[in-house]
Coordinates of C-alpha atoms in Angstrom, one line a residue:
X642 CA 11.3 14.1 -34.5
X643 CA 11.7 14.1 -30.5
X644 CA 12.0 9.6 -30.4
X645 CA 14.1 9.7 -33.2
X646 CA 16.5 12.1 -31.6
X647 CA 16.9 11.1 -28.8
X648 CA 17.3 7.8 -29.6
X649 CA 20.2 8.9 -31.7
X650 CA 21.3 11.0 -28.9
X651 CA 21.3 7.8 -26.4
X652 CA 23.4 6.0 -28.8
X653 CA 26.5 8.2 -30.1
X654 CA 29.5 8.8 -27.9
X655 CA 29.1 12.2 -27.0
X656 CA 26.1 12.7 -25.5
X657 CA 25.4 8.4 -24.1
X658 CA 27.3 8.7 -21.3
X659 CA 25.3 12.0 -19.9
X660 CA 22.9 12.1 -17.5
X661 CA 21.1 14.6 -19.7
X662 CA 20.1 12.7 -22.2
X663 CA 18.6 9.9 -20.2
X664 CA 16.6 12.7 -18.7
X665 CA 15.2 13.8 -21.9
X666 CA 15.1 9.7 -23.2
X667 CA 12.9 9.3 -20.2
X668 CA 10.6 12.1 -20.4
X669 CA 9.7 11.3 -24.4
X670 CA 9.3 8.1 -24.1
X671 CA 6.7 8.8 -20.8
X672 CA 5.2 11.4 -22.7
X673 CA 4.8 8.8 -25.8
X674 CA 3.0 6.6 -23.1
X675 CA 1.0 8.9 -21.6
X676 CA -0.8 10.1 -24.9
X677 CA -4.2 10.3 -25.6
X678 CA -3.5 10.5 -29.2
X679 CA -2.6 6.3 -30.7
X680 CA -0.4 7.9 -33.3
X681 CA 2.2 8.8 -30.6
X682 CA 0.6 6.4 -28.3
X683 CA 2.0 3.3 -30.7
X684 CA 5.1 4.9 -31.4
X685 CA 6.6 2.4 -29.0
X686 CA 4.6 -0.4 -27.1
X687 CA 7.0 -0.5 -24.5
X688 CA 7.4 2.8 -23.9
X689 CA 6.5 3.2 -20.2
X690 CA 9.4 0.2 -20.0
X691 CA 12.0 2.8 -21.4
X692 CA 10.8 5.8 -19.6
X693 CA 12.0 3.7 -16.6
X694 CA 15.4 2.5 -18.1
X695 CA 16.1 5.7 -19.0
X696 CA 14.8 7.7 -15.7
X697 CA 17.1 4.7 -13.8
X698 CA 20.0 5.2 -15.8
X699 CA 19.8 9.1 -15.4
X700 CA 20.3 8.7 -11.7
X701 CA 23.5 6.2 -12.4
X702 CA 25.1 9.2 -14.0
X703 CA 23.7 12.6 -12.3
X704 CA 26.6 12.5 -9.8
X705 CA 25.5 16.3 -9.3
X706 CA 21.7 15.4 -8.6
X707 CA 20.5 17.9 -11.4
X708 CA 17.7 15.7 -11.4
X709 CA 17.0 13.7 -8.5
X710 CA 13.5 15.9 -7.3
X711 CA 12.4 15.8 -10.4
X712 CA 13.2 12.1 -11.0
X713 CA 12.0 11.0 -7.9
X714 CA 7.8 11.7 -8.5
X715 CA 8.7 10.8 -12.1
X716 CA 9.3 7.2 -11.2
X717 CA 7.0 6.9 -8.2
X718 CA 3.9 7.9 -11.3
X719 CA 5.7 5.1 -13.0
X720 CA 5.4 2.4 -10.9
X721 CA 2.0 3.1 -9.8
X722 CA 1.5 2.9 -14.2
X723 CA 3.3 0.1 -14.3
X724 CA 1.2 -1.7 -11.2
X725 CA -2.2 -0.7 -13.1
X726 CA -0.9 -1.8 -16.6
X727 CA -0.5 -4.7 -14.5
X728 CA -4.0 -5.2 -13.5
X729 CA -5.2 -4.7 -16.6
X730 CA -2.8 -7.1 -18.9
X731 CA -4.4 -9.9 -15.6
X732 CA -8.0 -8.9 -16.8
X733 CA -7.7 -9.2 -20.4
X734 CA -6.0 -12.6 -19.3
X735 CA -2.4 -11.3 -20.8
X736 CA -0.4 -13.9 -17.9
X737 CA 2.8 -12.9 -19.5
X738 CA 2.7 -9.3 -19.5
X739 CA 1.2 -9.0 -16.3
X740 CA 3.9 -10.9 -14.7
X741 CA 6.7 -8.9 -16.4
X742 CA 4.8 -5.3 -15.2
X743 CA 4.0 -6.6 -11.7
X744 CA 7.5 -7.8 -11.2
X745 CA 8.7 -4.0 -12.7
X746 CA 6.8 -2.5 -10.3
X747 CA 7.8 -4.4 -7.6
X748 CA 11.9 -3.8 -8.6
X749 CA 11.2 0.2 -9.2
X750 CA 9.3 0.4 -5.9
X751 CA 12.7 -1.3 -4.1
X752 CA 14.8 2.1 -5.9
X753 CA 15.7 3.9 -3.8
X754 CA 13.9 6.9 -4.9
X755 CA 10.9 5.0 -4.6
X756 CA 11.1 4.3 -1.4
X757 CA 8.1 2.7 -0.9
X758 CA 8.0 -1.0 -1.1
X759 CA 5.2 -2.2 -3.0
X760 CA 4.7 -5.4 -1.8
X761 CA 1.3 -6.3 -3.2
X762 CA 3.3 -5.7 -6.6
X763 CA 5.1 -9.2 -5.7
X764 CA 2.6 -10.8 -4.1
X765 CA 0.3 -10.0 -7.3
X766 CA 3.2 -11.3 -9.7
X767 CA 3.7 -14.2 -8.0
X768 CA 0.5 -15.6 -8.4
X769 CA 0.8 -14.5 -12.2
X770 CA 4.0 -16.4 -12.4
X771 CA 2.7 -19.5 -10.8
X772 CA -0.5 -19.1 -13.4
X773 CA 1.8 -19.6 -16.2
X774 CA 4.1 -22.5 -14.3
X775 CA 7.0 -20.3 -14.2
X776 CA 8.2 -21.9 -10.7
X777 CA 11.4 -20.6 -10.9
X778 CA 9.9 -17.1 -10.4
X779 CA 7.6 -17.8 -8.1
X780 CA 9.2 -19.6 -5.8
X781 CA 11.8 -16.5 -5.7
X782 CA 8.8 -13.9 -5.7
X783 CA 7.2 -15.7 -2.3
X784 CA 10.4 -16.1 -0.8
X785 CA 10.2 -12.0 -1.3
X786 CA 7.0 -12.0 0.2
X787 CA 7.7 -13.7 3.1
X788 CA 11.3 -11.8 3.9
X789 CA 9.1 -8.5 3.5
X790 CA 6.1 -10.3 6.0
X791 CA 3.1 -9.5 3.4
X792 CA 0.4 -12.2 3.0
X793 CA 1.9 -13.7 6.4
X794 CA 0.7 -17.1 6.8
X795 CA -0.7 -17.3 3.2
X796 CA 3.0 -16.7 1.5
X797 CA 4.3 -19.1 3.5
X798 CA 0.9 -21.4 2.5
X799 CA 1.5 -20.8 -1.2
X800 CA 5.2 -21.2 -1.4
X801 CA 4.7 -25.2 1.0
X802 CA 2.3 -25.7 -1.9
X803 CA 4.5 -25.2 -5.0
X804 CA 7.0 -27.0 -3.5
X805 CA 4.3 -30.1 -3.1
X806 CA 3.6 -29.7 -6.6
X807 CA 7.2 -30.0 -7.5
X808 CA 7.7 -32.9 -5.6
X809 CA 9.9 -31.4 -3.1
X810 CA 7.9 -32.3 0.0
X811 CA 10.9 -31.7 2.5
X812 CA 10.8 -28.4 1.5
X813 CA 7.1 -28.4 1.5
X814 CA 7.5 -29.6 5.3
X815 CA 9.9 -27.4 6.1
X816 CA 8.2 -24.1 4.6
X817 CA 5.0 -24.7 6.5
X818 CA 6.8 -25.8 10.2
X819 CA 8.7 -21.8 9.4
X820 CA 4.9 -20.4 8.9
X821 CA 3.9 -22.6 11.8
X822 CA 6.2 -20.8 14.3
X823 CA 5.9 -17.1 12.6
X824 CA 1.8 -17.7 12.6
X825 CA 0.8 -20.4 15.0
X826 CA -2.7 -19.0 14.3
X827 CA -3.0 -19.4 10.9
X828 CA -5.5 -21.7 9.9
X829 CA -4.6 -22.3 6.3
X830 CA -0.9 -23.4 8.1
X831 CA -2.9 -25.7 10.4
X832 CA -4.8 -27.5 8.3
X833 CA -1.8 -28.0 5.4
X834 CA 0.3 -29.2 8.3
X835 CA -2.5 -32.3 9.8
X836 CA -3.3 -32.8 5.9
X837 CA 0.7 -33.7 5.0
X838 CA 0.4 -35.9 8.1
X839 CA -2.7 -37.5 7.6
X840 CA -2.0 -38.1 3.9
X841 CA 1.9 -39.4 5.0
X842 CA 0.4 -41.2 8.6
X843 CA 2.9 -39.8 10.1
X844 CA 2.8 -38.5 14.2
X845 CA 2.1 -35.4 14.3
X846 CA 4.1 -34.4 17.0
X847 CA 7.2 -36.6 16.7
X848 CA 7.3 -36.2 12.5
X849 CA 7.5 -40.2 12.5

């Protein structure tokens, strides 16, 4: 009954722009997700995502900051739950779902209220994106890992290898070079660069 009522409120013109509507929508969907009773948990398979969507919408509308303190805690809990859902989906080999949860976890961790960047989620999402050959997503995630410094040389190596798979050899080599400058002692990058020059028969010093 609560779900039915809040769904109507979130669509009605009189309440759709009310922060309170989205605050309670988030609580209701979060409760559905966390319920131990199957009849309630099964009300919506995307209850966690909808809870987060509602919390974010509430923050946007909450000009008086009435709900900020409570939402901070709820959103941090939801971010951890998304990470756990991603791990669970991966273990079940539901890679599409795993990518969605890891990506959402990372996106939520960047929200000002959460303010605790979950770079592990971005790294996990990049690995899964490669696994399902979502190359564009994998590329953007590896770039994000490099930007935040997560994975260090491994992230550079992964992005270089991705470019190589796509036949973008110049980008692959440039990524290796950037990684070597940043992490000159990284064994993986040293070997990758050496293999490149051996395979192309180019001079390792001049590149010709």
